[in-house]
């Protein structure tokens, strides 16, 4: 069964600095998709970035980028120039097209604290 | 904004009472999901729907039922609420045109069962 692990329950970073959140996953599939979602105190789940496993190039969205290492089954999120508005829970999620349940598999989340 | 609303946004109910949560979407997406979120568990899938009257169970479906009589509405019912069902409930949709399978979420419903 596929699993997603976020080993850091909480991380903190100084405003304007860079932070990396870790995510590892376990799968026997070769074709899949990975996502990072952000959940601020408003509780809204917001898609931050996505990565297709067949793409070697790491995805980037403005200050957010990923380090996707397929062989190591690692999918970390790097946030550059951290801002106070980045404070949130961050969830890593996995999906394979072969999953007939159509569901995303979720990590337990990492709470990111931004220090002013 | 994926045009997803959930009602109610907050509810307190007593053990043993039935509760229905509503998810409404405005963009005719085929796939809809109900998740619950609890500390330390991320999101867990309760039920999902892949069309009108087409639904199936997720990993934590015991004690829950769903119905989808119209494309835009996906209802989650707790037949007899228990304290273990105190949680935040999220509805999500997957755009049918998305080749990457991401999901978009409603604002959530906080349910407290006393």
GROMACS .gro file of C-alpha atoms in nm:
model
  230
    1UNK     CA    1   0.000   0.000   0.000
    2UNK     CA    2   0.115   0.350  -0.074
    3UNK     CA    3   0.213   0.566   0.220
    4UNK     CA    4   0.331   0.924   0.260
    5UNK     CA    5   0.553   1.031   0.548
    6UNK     CA    6   0.630   1.380   0.669
    7UNK     CA    7   0.890   1.336   0.939
    8UNK     CA    8   0.889   1.695   1.064
    9UNK     CA    9   0.580   1.775   1.273
   10UNK     CA   10   0.696   2.136   1.306
   11UNK     CA   11   0.953   2.362   1.146
   12UNK     CA   12   1.044   2.724   1.207
   13UNK     CA   13   1.229   2.974   0.993
   14UNK     CA   14   1.327   3.337   1.013
   15UNK     CA   15   1.137   3.568   0.782
   16UNK     CA   16   1.316   3.612   0.446
   17UNK     CA   17   1.518   3.293   0.487
   18UNK     CA   18   1.477   2.960   0.309
   19UNK     CA   19   1.320   2.648   0.456
   20UNK     CA   20   1.283   2.294   0.325
   21UNK     CA   21   1.001   2.061   0.425
   22UNK     CA   22   1.054   1.688   0.382
   23UNK     CA   23   0.824   1.426   0.236
   24UNK     CA   24   0.893   1.064   0.152
   25UNK     CA   25   0.656   0.813   0.001
   26UNK     CA   26   0.639   0.445  -0.059
   27UNK     CA   27   0.508   0.304  -0.384
   28UNK     CA   28   0.574   0.033  -0.636
   29UNK     CA   29   0.424   0.236  -0.918
   30UNK     CA   30   0.632   0.417  -1.178
   31UNK     CA   31   0.368   0.666  -1.289
   32UNK     CA   32   0.225   0.896  -1.023
   33UNK     CA   33   0.175   1.253  -0.914
   34UNK     CA   34   0.285   1.439  -0.606
   35UNK     CA   35   0.143   1.752  -0.450
   36UNK     CA   36   0.208   2.000  -0.176
   37UNK     CA   37  -0.091   2.168  -0.016
   38UNK     CA   38  -0.091   2.457   0.227
   39UNK     CA   39  -0.347   2.500   0.503
   40UNK     CA   40  -0.331   2.841   0.673
   41UNK     CA   41  -0.523   2.918   0.993
   42UNK     CA   42  -0.829   2.990   0.780
   43UNK     CA   43  -0.841   2.611   0.729
   44UNK     CA   44  -0.868   2.638   0.350
   45UNK     CA   45  -0.664   2.374   0.167
   46UNK     CA   46  -0.464   2.540  -0.110
   47UNK     CA   47  -0.268   2.361  -0.380
   48UNK     CA   48   0.089   2.493  -0.378
   49UNK     CA   49   0.271   2.285  -0.634
   50UNK     CA   50   0.247   1.958  -0.828
   51UNK     CA   51   0.502   1.721  -0.978
   52UNK     CA   52   0.454   1.450  -1.236
   53UNK     CA   53   0.680   1.152  -1.171
   54UNK     CA   54   0.772   1.113  -1.538
   55UNK     CA   55   0.915   1.465  -1.546
   56UNK     CA   56   1.278   1.492  -1.446
   57UNK     CA   57   1.263   1.867  -1.406
   58UNK     CA   58   1.168   1.990  -1.062
   59UNK     CA   59   0.849   2.195  -1.046
   60UNK     CA   60   0.867   2.561  -0.949
   61UNK     CA   61   0.596   2.810  -0.860
   62UNK     CA   62   0.735   3.152  -0.773
   63UNK     CA   63   0.907   3.115  -0.431
   64UNK     CA   64   0.808   2.749  -0.402
   65UNK     CA   65   1.010   2.472  -0.558
   66UNK     CA   66   1.049   2.101  -0.509
   67UNK     CA   67   1.340   1.864  -0.497
   68UNK     CA   68   1.202   1.546  -0.650
   69UNK     CA   69   1.427   1.242  -0.619
   70UNK     CA   70   1.240   0.951  -0.770
   71UNK     CA   71   1.486   0.678  -0.685
   72UNK     CA   72   1.493   0.789  -0.322
   73UNK     CA   73   1.114   0.843  -0.321
   74UNK     CA   74   1.163   1.188  -0.179
   75UNK     CA   75   0.966   1.502  -0.256
   76UNK     CA   76   1.076   1.802  -0.050
   77UNK     CA   77   0.934   2.154  -0.069
   78UNK     CA   78   1.164   2.453  -0.060
   79UNK     CA   79   1.024   2.792   0.029
   80UNK     CA   80   1.254   3.081  -0.052
   81UNK     CA   81   1.234   3.430   0.098
   82UNK     CA   82   0.988   3.313   0.362
   83UNK     CA   83   0.703   3.550   0.437
   84UNK     CA   84   0.471   3.577   0.735
   85UNK     CA   85   0.187   3.464   0.511
   86UNK     CA   86   0.364   3.133   0.455
   87UNK     CA   87   0.286   3.028   0.811
   88UNK     CA   88   0.059   2.725   0.777
   89UNK     CA   89   0.033   2.350   0.786
   90UNK     CA   90   0.185   2.193   0.478
   91UNK     CA   91   0.068   1.857   0.351
   92UNK     CA   92   0.233   1.630   0.100
   93UNK     CA   93   0.002   1.409  -0.109
   94UNK     CA   94   0.043   1.128  -0.363
   95UNK     CA   95  -0.175   0.993  -0.637
   96UNK     CA   96  -0.136   0.715  -0.889
   97UNK     CA   97  -0.355   0.687  -1.197
   98UNK     CA   98  -0.377   0.316  -1.122
   99UNK     CA   99  -0.572   0.379  -0.803
  100UNK     CA  100  -0.934   0.301  -0.876
  101UNK     CA  101  -1.040   0.480  -0.557
  102UNK     CA  102  -0.936   0.812  -0.714
  103UNK     CA  103  -0.808   0.929  -0.382
  104UNK     CA  104  -0.504   1.123  -0.274
  105UNK     CA  105  -0.282   0.966  -0.009
  106UNK     CA  106  -0.180   1.224   0.249
  107UNK     CA  107   0.103   1.282   0.489
  108UNK     CA  108   0.028   1.395   0.845
  109UNK     CA  109   0.150   1.748   0.780
  110UNK     CA  110   0.425   1.986   0.891
  111UNK     CA  111   0.346   2.303   1.080
  112UNK     CA  112   0.559   2.590   0.950
  113UNK     CA  113   0.625   2.882   1.183
  114UNK     CA  114   0.767   3.206   1.046
  115UNK     CA  115   0.963   3.416   1.293
  116UNK     CA  116   0.950   3.792   1.225
  117UNK     CA  117  -1.160   2.944  -0.658
  118UNK     CA  118  -1.315   2.612  -0.762
  119UNK     CA  119  -1.666   2.725  -0.671
  120UNK     CA  120  -1.711   2.485  -0.380
  121UNK     CA  121  -1.922   2.569  -0.078
  122UNK     CA  122  -1.995   2.364   0.230
  123UNK     CA  123  -2.281   2.401   0.473
  124UNK     CA  124  -2.301   2.437   0.759
  125UNK     CA  125  -1.955   2.573   0.836
  126UNK     CA  126  -1.985   2.487   1.203
  127UNK     CA  127  -2.217   2.250   1.384
  128UNK     CA  128  -2.251   2.120   1.735
  129UNK     CA  129  -2.473   1.819   1.782
  130UNK     CA  130  -2.547   1.556   2.042
  131UNK     CA  131  -2.446   1.193   2.036
  132UNK     CA  132  -2.701   0.979   1.858
  133UNK     CA  133  -2.851   1.247   1.638
  134UNK     CA  134  -2.835   1.234   1.257
  135UNK     CA  135  -2.633   1.500   1.082
  136UNK     CA  136  -2.611   1.592   0.714
  137UNK     CA  137  -2.335   1.801   0.565
  138UNK     CA  138  -2.374   1.951   0.220
  139UNK     CA  139  -2.116   2.016  -0.047
  140UNK     CA  140  -2.218   2.229  -0.343
  141UNK     CA  141  -2.016   2.299  -0.656
  142UNK     CA  142  -2.098   2.527  -0.943
  143UNK     CA  143  -1.877   2.392  -1.223
  144UNK     CA  144  -2.028   2.049  -1.300
  145UNK     CA  145  -1.723   1.850  -1.193
  146UNK     CA  146  -1.776   1.478  -1.210
  147UNK     CA  147  -1.558   1.369  -0.918
  148UNK     CA  148  -1.637   1.473  -0.563
  149UNK     CA  149  -1.489   1.359  -0.232
  150UNK     CA  150  -1.552   1.379   0.138
  151UNK     CA  151  -1.254   1.378   0.375
  152UNK     CA  152  -1.216   1.415   0.746
  153UNK     CA  153  -0.917   1.585   0.903
  154UNK     CA  154  -0.791   1.498   1.248
  155UNK     CA  155  -0.466   1.600   1.419
  156UNK     CA  156  -0.180   1.370   1.324
  157UNK     CA  157  -0.373   1.200   1.043
  158UNK     CA  158  -0.369   1.440   0.753
  159UNK     CA  159  -0.683   1.389   0.548
  160UNK     CA  160  -0.864   1.059   0.528
  161UNK     CA  161  -1.114   0.973   0.258
  162UNK     CA  162  -1.465   0.889   0.375
  163UNK     CA  163  -1.658   0.848   0.049
  164UNK     CA  164  -1.626   0.966  -0.306
  165UNK     CA  165  -1.847   1.005  -0.610
  166UNK     CA  166  -1.770   0.968  -0.978
  167UNK     CA  167  -2.108   1.079  -1.106
  168UNK     CA  168  -2.475   1.120  -1.019
  169UNK     CA  169  -2.579   0.823  -0.804
  170UNK     CA  170  -2.229   0.674  -0.841
  171UNK     CA  171  -2.055   0.661  -0.506
  172UNK     CA  172  -1.809   0.439  -0.327
  173UNK     CA  173  -1.642   0.397   0.009
  174UNK     CA  174  -1.309   0.536   0.119
  175UNK     CA  175  -1.083   0.419   0.399
  176UNK     CA  176  -1.294   0.550   0.691
  177UNK     CA  177  -1.652   0.503   0.571
  178UNK     CA  178  -1.801   0.328   0.875
  179UNK     CA  179  -2.079   0.537   1.027
  180UNK     CA  180  -2.116   0.757   0.719
  181UNK     CA  181  -2.335   0.749   0.411
  182UNK     CA  182  -2.346   0.973   0.107
  183UNK     CA  183  -2.583   1.066  -0.168
  184UNK     CA  184  -2.550   1.244  -0.497
  185UNK     CA  185  -2.877   1.303  -0.676
  186UNK     CA  186  -2.752   1.606  -0.870
  187UNK     CA  187  -2.412   1.681  -1.017
  188UNK     CA  188  -2.369   1.990  -0.803
  189UNK     CA  189  -2.453   1.844  -0.462
  190UNK     CA  190  -2.279   1.575  -0.259
  191UNK     CA  191  -2.429   1.505   0.082
  192UNK     CA  192  -2.255   1.336   0.374
  193UNK     CA  193  -2.476   1.189   0.645
  194UNK     CA  194  -2.381   1.069   0.989
  195UNK     CA  195  -2.665   0.833   1.068
  196UNK     CA  196  -2.612   0.848   1.444
  197UNK     CA  197  -2.334   1.083   1.542
  198UNK     CA  198  -2.067   0.968   1.787
  199UNK     CA  199  -1.797   1.163   1.967
  200UNK     CA  200  -1.534   0.993   1.748
  201UNK     CA  201  -1.687   1.176   1.452
  202UNK     CA  202  -1.591   1.512   1.595
  203UNK     CA  203  -1.367   1.641   1.320
  204UNK     CA  204  -1.325   1.889   1.039
  205UNK     CA  205  -1.489   1.769   0.719
  206UNK     CA  206  -1.370   1.875   0.377
  207UNK     CA  207  -1.535   1.833   0.044
  208UNK     CA  208  -1.318   1.829  -0.266
  209UNK     CA  209  -1.356   1.808  -0.641
  210UNK     CA  210  -1.126   1.688  -0.915
  211UNK     CA  211  -1.159   1.870  -1.244
  212UNK     CA  212  -1.223   1.617  -1.517
  213UNK     CA  213  -0.991   1.802  -1.747
  214UNK     CA  214  -0.700   1.774  -1.507
  215UNK     CA  215  -0.437   1.531  -1.624
  216UNK     CA  216  -0.251   1.555  -1.296
  217UNK     CA  217  -0.532   1.454  -1.061
  218UNK     CA  218  -0.508   1.741  -0.817
  219UNK     CA  219  -0.810   1.815  -0.605
  220UNK     CA  220  -0.960   2.144  -0.494
  221UNK     CA  221  -1.122   2.188  -0.160
  222UNK     CA  222  -1.416   2.357   0.000
  223UNK     CA  223  -1.371   2.566   0.316
  224UNK     CA  224  -1.448   2.282   0.555
  225UNK     CA  225  -1.710   2.212   0.821
  226UNK     CA  226  -1.615   2.186   1.185
  227UNK     CA  227  -1.841   1.930   1.352
  228UNK     CA  228  -1.849   1.879   1.727
  229UNK     CA  229  -2.041   1.586   1.871
  230UNK     CA  230  -2.107   1.623   2.244
   0.00000   0.00000   0.00000
